[in-house]
Amino acid sequence: GPMYYNGVYHEFYQYNPDGAFDPNDSLMNMVWGHSVSTDLINWIGLEPAIKPDIPSDICGCWTGSATILFGVQPVIIYTGLIDRKANQVQNIALPKNRSDPYLREWAKVGSNPVIQHVIPGLNSSHFRDPTTGWIGPDGLWRIAVGAEVNGIGTALLYKSEDFMSWTRIERPLYSNNALNMWECLDFFAVVPGSNNGLDMSSEIPSGAKHVLKVSINSCDMYIVGVYDLKRDEFVPDTVQDDNRLWTRIDYGTFYASKSFFDSKHGRRVIWAWSNETDSYSDDIAKGWAGIHSIPRTIWLDGDGKQLIQWPVEEIESLRINEINHQGLELKKGDLFEIKGIDTLQ
């Protein structure tokens, strides 16, 4: 749930309060960790924003998204585990005090769960990770939720007038039998060849494309296409029934990524979780398991086929004590050592 609100960047993330264990070993204990920053570089860790304490999340607060309604009201929508069988529903939380610049405290609405898992053919243990909201052509809010329906990977589509009461649209945003479950969905608009980000809650310009990102098989993949406003449906430019042929965002350890529109700089920024290869004992010793990638600006290339990424410009503030050599002539076999730096590459 990354977002930018009133001059502060917020990063909400899956966190295990019991210790430095791989989250996959303790999913039933998940809370929403919360950190804030004014520059995406220096972060302040706060108390968890959401903990499992109501019937609709009593066994864990899983992934979701943050949406800012009409620029003024932040809302978190997230997946809650209701039992040890991992049956899942969707819940909402609101900040208790919007004047608090760090939005430290959040309150769950009394109508939770706002989306139940009663859907024909749904595997209720594969029904999670609601997206950031966007405005549809009828002025109503939309979200998508990853699901397995009749054994097929599906992005279920919901609409709401107030972001609290949700109705499922019979036709999904998109489905494909390439895999039986998609998680950590992301859905956003891009203009080919432009590195300017688009706010999904505003009018999307003509000629824009849409990207549907899914997390499957331990990697993040995406499809580029168009959002058919009349049918409320995502239509890929190219249909690939074999998910191994889908384009990956990153070919390293990069999973469960989430993007947001940074209104401060007019860009789209994406983060991901990188699962480290340290041993269990190393995790315990160092005090954490898994890290977040450096935030990246992300946009679509000019031919409209591939996403382009680059670390946010703020990263350059970490570069100090430049060492510069010019006019060197290196002949075959020569070695010139660059001294005064301490790097791995």
Tab-separated table of C-alpha atoms in Angstrom:
chain	number	residue	atom	x	y	z
A	1	GLY	CA	0.000	0.000	0.000
A	2	PRO	CA	2.369	2.785	-1.055
A	3	MET	CA	0.964	6.308	-1.377
A	4	TYR	CA	1.835	10.002	-1.275
A	5	TYR	CA	-0.412	12.130	0.926
A	6	ASN	CA	-0.021	15.708	2.223
A	7	GLY	CA	3.718	15.859	1.584
A	8	VAL	CA	4.568	12.454	3.053
A	9	TYR	CA	5.292	9.131	1.366
A	10	HIS	CA	3.757	6.139	3.117
A	11	GLU	CA	4.846	2.553	2.666
A	12	PHE	CA	2.563	-0.091	4.135
A	13	TYR	CA	3.877	-3.624	3.937
A	14	GLN	CA	3.477	-7.183	5.164
A	15	TYR	CA	5.268	-7.545	8.490
A	16	ASN	CA	5.698	-10.382	10.945
A	17	PRO	CA	5.758	-8.912	14.478
A	18	ASP	CA	6.928	-12.194	15.978
A	19	GLY	CA	10.441	-11.987	14.567
A	20	ALA	CA	12.689	-12.272	11.538
A	21	PHE	CA	11.046	-15.268	9.954
A	22	ASP	CA	10.317	-15.629	6.276
A	23	PRO	CA	6.722	-14.323	5.982
A	24	ASN	CA	5.753	-17.515	4.131
A	25	ASP	CA	6.398	-19.422	7.343
A	26	SER	CA	4.086	-17.283	9.441
A	27	LEU	CA	1.342	-15.921	7.226
A	28	MET	CA	-1.242	-16.262	9.962
A	29	ASN	CA	0.481	-13.552	12.014
A	30	MET	CA	0.749	-10.855	9.364
A	31	VAL	CA	0.193	-7.195	10.231
A	32	TRP	CA	0.560	-4.052	8.108
A	33	GLY	CA	3.897	-2.450	8.866
A	34	HIS	CA	4.089	1.294	8.255
A	35	SER	CA	6.999	3.594	7.415
A	36	VAL	CA	7.024	7.218	6.262
A	37	SER	CA	9.431	9.438	4.348
A	38	THR	CA	9.583	12.839	2.703
A	39	ASP	CA	12.155	11.829	0.068
A	40	LEU	CA	11.797	8.045	-0.547
A	41	ILE	CA	15.323	7.612	0.864
A	42	ASN	CA	15.212	8.289	4.600
A	43	TRP	CA	12.450	6.390	6.369
A	44	ILE	CA	10.896	6.473	9.823
A	45	GLY	CA	9.426	3.207	11.061
A	46	LEU	CA	6.103	3.540	12.874
A	47	GLU	CA	3.864	1.174	14.788
A	48	PRO	CA	1.895	-1.263	12.607
A	49	ALA	CA	-1.120	0.362	10.983
A	50	ILE	CA	-3.366	-2.725	10.988
A	51	LYS	CA	-3.348	-5.767	13.233
A	52	PRO	CA	-5.637	-8.836	13.214
A	53	ASP	CA	-8.259	-8.076	15.846
A	54	ILE	CA	-11.725	-8.446	14.271
A	55	PRO	CA	-13.511	-11.579	13.027
A	56	SER	CA	-12.873	-10.701	9.368
A	57	ASP	CA	-9.074	-10.594	9.793
A	58	ILE	CA	-8.524	-12.530	13.015
A	59	CYS	CA	-6.005	-14.905	11.418
A	60	GLY	CA	-3.975	-12.308	9.546
A	61	CYS	CA	-3.993	-9.016	7.655
A	62	TRP	CA	-2.756	-9.767	4.170
A	63	THR	CA	-1.964	-7.643	1.162
A	64	GLY	CA	-4.127	-4.858	-0.234
A	65	SER	CA	-3.850	-1.272	-1.431
A	66	ALA	CA	-4.132	2.364	-0.458
A	67	THR	CA	-6.405	4.720	-2.394
A	68	ILE	CA	-6.860	8.462	-1.887
A	69	LEU	CA	-10.471	9.388	-2.587
A	70	PHE	CA	-10.741	12.667	-4.499
A	71	GLY	CA	-7.347	13.755	-3.184
A	72	VAL	CA	-8.461	14.096	0.436
A	73	GLN	CA	-9.493	10.784	2.024
A	74	PRO	CA	-6.961	7.935	2.316
A	75	VAL	CA	-8.491	4.458	2.435
A	76	ILE	CA	-6.857	1.082	2.946
A	77	ILE	CA	-8.555	-1.995	1.520
A	78	TYR	CA	-6.945	-5.293	2.433
A	79	THR	CA	-7.458	-9.042	2.597
A	80	GLY	CA	-8.296	-10.591	5.944
A	81	LEU	CA	-7.997	-14.248	6.901
A	82	ILE	CA	-11.079	-15.378	8.776
A	83	ASP	CA	-9.898	-18.855	9.838
A	84	ARG	CA	-6.987	-21.265	9.856
A	85	LYS	CA	-8.115	-22.669	6.518
A	86	ALA	CA	-7.078	-19.330	4.985
A	87	ASN	CA	-10.572	-18.368	3.820
A	88	GLN	CA	-10.332	-14.743	2.720
A	89	VAL	CA	-12.490	-11.598	2.656
A	90	GLN	CA	-11.817	-7.910	1.990
A	91	ASN	CA	-11.788	-5.192	4.661
A	92	ILE	CA	-11.412	-1.417	4.873
A	93	ALA	CA	-9.605	0.862	7.315
A	94	LEU	CA	-9.534	4.673	7.572
A	95	PRO	CA	-7.076	7.006	9.326
A	96	LYS	CA	-8.334	8.112	12.724
A	97	ASN	CA	-6.867	11.594	12.322
A	98	ARG	CA	-6.172	12.959	8.838
A	99	SER	CA	-4.416	15.975	10.357
A	100	ASP	CA	-1.667	13.703	11.705
A	101	PRO	CA	1.011	14.038	8.994
A	102	TYR	CA	2.149	10.448	9.578
A	103	LEU	CA	-1.354	8.911	9.757
A	104	ARG	CA	-0.183	6.758	12.641
A	105	GLU	CA	-3.535	5.297	13.700
A	106	TRP	CA	-6.123	3.531	11.553
A	107	ALA	CA	-9.631	2.357	12.385
A	108	LYS	CA	-11.485	-0.475	10.685
A	109	VAL	CA	-15.002	0.304	9.496
A	110	GLY	CA	-17.910	-1.372	11.231
A	111	SER	CA	-19.251	-2.845	7.995
A	112	ASN	CA	-16.246	-5.165	7.510
A	113	PRO	CA	-15.920	-7.366	5.634
A	114	VAL	CA	-16.973	-5.111	2.774
A	115	ILE	CA	-16.521	-7.923	0.234
A	116	GLN	CA	-17.465	-11.484	1.102
A	117	HIS	CA	-16.103	-14.696	-0.422
A	118	VAL	CA	-19.512	-15.994	-1.541
A	119	ILE	CA	-19.080	-16.308	-5.321
A	120	PRO	CA	-20.017	-19.308	-7.498
A	121	GLY	CA	-16.949	-21.381	-8.307
A	122	LEU	CA	-14.629	-19.317	-6.074
A	123	ASN	CA	-11.808	-20.963	-4.165
A	124	SER	CA	-12.210	-18.877	-0.997
A	125	SER	CA	-8.595	-19.465	0.009
A	126	HIS	CA	-7.549	-17.854	-3.292
A	127	PHE	CA	-9.357	-14.523	-3.102
A	128	ARG	CA	-7.064	-11.660	-2.174
A	129	ASP	CA	-5.028	-8.522	-2.778
A	130	PRO	CA	-7.513	-5.804	-3.857
A	131	THR	CA	-6.000	-3.161	-6.130
A	132	THR	CA	-5.843	0.584	-5.777
A	133	GLY	CA	-9.196	2.057	-6.806
A	134	TRP	CA	-9.941	3.883	-10.035
A	135	ILE	CA	-12.904	5.816	-11.405
A	136	GLY	CA	-14.978	4.096	-14.092
A	137	PRO	CA	-16.836	5.765	-16.982
A	138	ASP	CA	-20.002	5.945	-14.862
A	139	GLY	CA	-18.236	7.880	-12.099
A	140	LEU	CA	-18.196	4.865	-9.762
A	141	TRP	CA	-15.115	3.469	-8.085
A	142	ARG	CA	-13.608	0.224	-9.305
A	143	ILE	CA	-11.192	-2.283	-7.777
A	144	ALA	CA	-9.980	-5.681	-8.909
A	145	VAL	CA	-9.328	-8.657	-6.634
A	146	GLY	CA	-7.174	-11.644	-7.545
A	147	ALA	CA	-8.998	-14.948	-7.437
A	148	GLU	CA	-9.297	-18.535	-8.576
A	149	VAL	CA	-12.731	-19.111	-10.091
A	150	ASN	CA	-13.560	-22.559	-11.486
A	151	GLY	CA	-9.829	-23.279	-11.546
A	152	ILE	CA	-8.974	-20.225	-13.673
A	153	GLY	CA	-6.896	-17.184	-12.693
A	154	THR	CA	-9.273	-14.226	-12.568
A	155	ALA	CA	-9.197	-10.515	-11.791
A	156	LEU	CA	-12.657	-10.026	-10.294
A	157	LEU	CA	-14.092	-6.549	-10.792
A	158	TYR	CA	-16.110	-4.600	-8.203
A	159	LYS	CA	-17.758	-1.184	-8.252
A	160	SER	CA	-18.895	1.208	-5.547
A	161	GLU	CA	-20.344	4.664	-5.187
A	162	ASP	CA	-18.754	5.399	-1.796
A	163	PHE	CA	-15.838	2.902	-1.628
A	164	MET	CA	-17.621	1.171	1.260
A	165	SER	CA	-20.433	-0.843	-0.322
A	166	TRP	CA	-19.211	-2.998	-3.197
A	167	THR	CA	-21.026	-4.852	-5.962
A	168	ARG	CA	-19.336	-7.442	-8.134
A	169	ILE	CA	-19.577	-6.881	-11.881
A	170	GLU	CA	-20.541	-10.170	-13.487
A	171	ARG	CA	-17.837	-9.986	-16.134
A	172	PRO	CA	-14.288	-10.035	-14.654
A	173	LEU	CA	-11.741	-7.397	-15.514
A	174	TYR	CA	-9.718	-10.220	-17.104
A	175	SER	CA	-9.284	-13.975	-16.783
A	176	ASN	CA	-6.915	-16.462	-18.331
A	177	ASN	CA	-6.337	-20.168	-17.820
A	178	ALA	CA	-2.556	-19.716	-17.859
A	179	LEU	CA	-2.603	-20.253	-14.077
A	180	ASN	CA	-5.256	-20.981	-11.491
A	181	MET	CA	-4.491	-18.048	-9.177
A	182	TRP	CA	-3.152	-14.504	-9.574
A	183	GLU	CA	-2.056	-12.561	-6.543
A	184	CYS	CA	-0.810	-9.044	-5.820
A	185	LEU	CA	-2.623	-7.520	-8.784
A	186	ASP	CA	-1.745	-4.063	-10.031
A	187	PHE	CA	-3.664	-2.187	-12.724
A	188	PHE	CA	-2.606	1.204	-14.041
A	189	ALA	CA	-2.644	3.454	-17.104
A	190	VAL	CA	0.393	4.565	-19.106
A	191	VAL	CA	0.995	6.668	-22.202
A	192	PRO	CA	3.461	5.089	-24.671
A	193	GLY	CA	6.743	6.989	-24.747
A	194	SER	CA	5.903	9.279	-21.829
A	195	ASN	CA	7.480	8.945	-18.409
A	196	ASN	CA	4.716	11.029	-16.857
A	197	GLY	CA	2.536	8.999	-14.519
A	198	LEU	CA	-1.248	8.922	-14.667
A	199	ASP	CA	-3.649	9.199	-11.751
A	200	MET	CA	-6.197	6.399	-12.102
A	201	SER	CA	-8.818	8.455	-10.256
A	202	SER	CA	-8.631	11.170	-12.944
A	203	GLU	CA	-9.618	11.151	-16.597
A	204	ILE	CA	-7.253	8.999	-18.645
A	205	PRO	CA	-6.058	10.661	-21.891
A	206	SER	CA	-6.821	9.297	-25.330
A	207	GLY	CA	-4.181	6.903	-26.619
A	208	ALA	CA	-3.265	5.580	-23.191
A	209	LYS	CA	-2.607	1.905	-22.589
A	210	HIS	CA	-3.287	-0.087	-19.459
A	211	VAL	CA	-1.040	-2.569	-17.690
A	212	LEU	CA	-2.261	-5.570	-15.703
A	213	LYS	CA	0.460	-6.922	-13.419
A	214	VAL	CA	0.164	-10.255	-11.616
A	215	SER	CA	2.427	-12.137	-9.242
A	216	ILE	CA	2.763	-15.815	-10.136
A	217	ASN	CA	5.441	-18.503	-9.960
A	218	SER	CA	7.658	-16.368	-7.693
A	219	CYS	CA	7.934	-13.552	-10.233
A	220	ASP	CA	6.001	-10.496	-11.371
A	221	MET	CA	4.609	-10.535	-14.897
A	222	TYR	CA	2.492	-8.089	-16.846
A	223	ILE	CA	0.290	-7.698	-19.897
A	224	VAL	CA	-0.160	-4.497	-21.898
A	225	GLY	CA	-3.547	-3.755	-23.445
A	226	VAL	CA	-6.499	-1.399	-23.414
A	227	TYR	CA	-9.302	-0.864	-20.927
A	228	ASP	CA	-12.591	-1.219	-22.795
A	229	LEU	CA	-14.743	1.362	-21.008
A	230	LYS	CA	-18.018	0.131	-22.487
A	231	ARG	CA	-17.494	-3.465	-21.409
A	232	ASP	CA	-15.504	-2.647	-18.254
A	233	GLU	CA	-12.912	-5.135	-19.418
A	234	PHE	CA	-9.165	-5.311	-19.934
A	235	VAL	CA	-8.283	-6.417	-23.462
A	236	PRO	CA	-4.632	-7.499	-23.971
A	237	ASP	CA	-2.807	-6.436	-27.105
A	238	THR	CA	-1.517	-10.012	-27.344
A	239	VAL	CA	-3.144	-13.028	-25.700
A	240	GLN	CA	-0.677	-15.574	-24.318
A	241	ASP	CA	-2.204	-18.680	-22.776
A	242	ASP	CA	1.225	-19.841	-21.579
A	243	ASN	CA	2.217	-17.601	-18.660
A	244	ARG	CA	5.885	-18.434	-19.228
A	245	LEU	CA	5.664	-16.195	-22.293
A	246	TRP	CA	4.365	-13.203	-20.339
A	247	THR	CA	6.826	-10.353	-19.866
A	248	ARG	CA	8.521	-10.085	-16.492
A	249	ILE	CA	9.020	-6.769	-14.740
A	250	ASP	CA	12.349	-7.915	-13.336
A	251	TYR	CA	14.395	-11.066	-13.871
A	252	GLY	CA	15.896	-11.005	-10.392
A	253	THR	CA	14.251	-11.578	-7.021
A	254	PHE	CA	11.334	-9.192	-7.383
A	255	TYR	CA	7.848	-10.115	-6.174
A	256	ALA	CA	4.524	-8.695	-4.992
A	257	SER	CA	5.304	-5.306	-6.539
A	258	LYS	CA	2.977	-2.368	-6.089
A	259	SER	CA	2.892	0.955	-7.897
A	260	PHE	CA	1.334	4.301	-7.027
A	261	PHE	CA	0.903	7.710	-8.631
A	262	ASP	CA	3.311	10.206	-7.093
A	263	SER	CA	1.444	13.496	-7.395
A	264	LYS	CA	4.473	15.417	-6.127
A	265	HIS	CA	6.535	14.614	-9.222
A	266	GLY	CA	3.836	13.435	-11.641
A	267	ARG	CA	5.327	9.947	-11.981
A	268	ARG	CA	4.408	6.346	-11.297
A	269	VAL	CA	6.630	4.665	-8.722
A	270	ILE	CA	6.882	0.922	-8.138
A	271	TRP	CA	8.259	-1.127	-5.234
A	272	ALA	CA	8.680	-4.849	-4.699
A	273	TRP	CA	9.665	-7.370	-2.083
A	274	SER	CA	13.005	-9.141	-2.554
A	275	ASN	CA	13.250	-12.422	-0.704
A	276	GLU	CA	16.849	-12.857	0.371
A	277	THR	CA	18.830	-16.104	0.169
A	278	ASP	CA	20.164	-15.950	3.723
A	279	SER	CA	19.708	-18.950	5.959
A	280	TYR	CA	17.115	-19.017	8.707
A	281	SER	CA	19.829	-18.552	11.339
A	282	ASP	CA	21.290	-15.591	9.444
A	283	ASP	CA	17.858	-13.946	9.340
A	284	ILE	CA	17.513	-14.306	13.087
A	285	ALA	CA	20.997	-12.906	13.675
A	286	LYS	CA	20.605	-9.841	11.475
A	287	GLY	CA	17.030	-9.150	12.593
A	288	TRP	CA	15.072	-9.160	9.327
A	289	ALA	CA	13.964	-11.489	6.546
A	290	GLY	CA	13.346	-9.943	3.134
A	291	ILE	CA	13.891	-6.385	1.915
A	292	HIS	CA	12.177	-3.818	-0.269
A	293	SER	CA	13.612	-2.892	-3.626
A	294	ILE	CA	14.746	0.645	-4.342
A	295	PRO	CA	11.704	2.643	-5.553
A	296	ARG	CA	11.662	2.943	-9.338
A	297	THR	CA	9.923	5.218	-11.783
A	298	ILE	CA	8.062	3.091	-14.316
A	299	TRP	CA	6.581	3.936	-17.712
A	300	LEU	CA	5.832	2.405	-21.120
A	301	ASP	CA	8.246	2.537	-24.043
A	302	GLY	CA	7.372	4.305	-27.270
A	303	ASP	CA	6.170	1.217	-29.142
A	304	GLY	CA	3.754	0.405	-26.321
A	305	LYS	CA	5.101	-3.078	-25.656
A	306	GLN	CA	7.505	-2.980	-22.734
A	307	LEU	CA	7.701	-1.255	-19.367
A	308	ILE	CA	10.806	0.825	-18.679
A	309	GLN	CA	12.140	1.426	-15.175
A	310	TRP	CA	14.756	3.586	-13.527
A	311	PRO	CA	15.585	4.209	-9.854
A	312	VAL	CA	13.876	7.346	-8.583
A	313	GLU	CA	16.015	10.462	-8.995
A	314	GLU	CA	16.243	10.890	-5.219
A	315	ILE	CA	18.674	7.949	-5.156
A	316	GLU	CA	21.326	10.269	-6.575
A	317	SER	CA	21.415	12.067	-3.211
A	318	LEU	CA	23.220	9.002	-1.808
A	319	ARG	CA	26.156	9.461	-4.176
A	320	ILE	CA	28.977	11.290	-2.387
A	321	ASN	CA	32.752	11.781	-2.680
A	322	GLU	CA	32.916	11.369	-6.431
A	323	ILE	CA	36.175	9.993	-7.828
A	324	ASN	CA	36.814	10.938	-11.448
A	325	HIS	CA	39.582	9.876	-13.833
A	326	GLN	CA	39.889	11.216	-17.357
A	327	GLY	CA	42.377	10.998	-20.184
A	328	LEU	CA	43.537	7.494	-19.325
A	329	GLU	CA	44.943	5.332	-22.109
A	330	LEU	CA	44.676	1.631	-21.418
A	331	LYS	CA	46.569	-0.791	-23.634
A	332	LYS	CA	45.983	-4.516	-23.859
A	333	GLY	CA	46.746	-6.109	-20.515
A	334	ASP	CA	46.964	-2.824	-18.584
A	335	LEU	CA	45.456	-2.578	-15.108
A	336	PHE	CA	44.375	0.672	-13.488
A	337	GLU	CA	43.080	0.484	-9.937
A	338	ILE	CA	40.471	3.010	-8.885
A	339	LYS	CA	41.337	3.802	-5.291
A	340	GLY	CA	39.359	5.539	-2.590
A	341	ILE	CA	36.099	3.654	-3.052
A	342	ASP	CA	34.567	0.703	-1.291
A	343	THR	CA	32.107	-1.062	-3.571
A	344	LEU	CA	31.244	-4.540	-4.761
A	345	GLN	CA	31.251	-3.649	-8.454
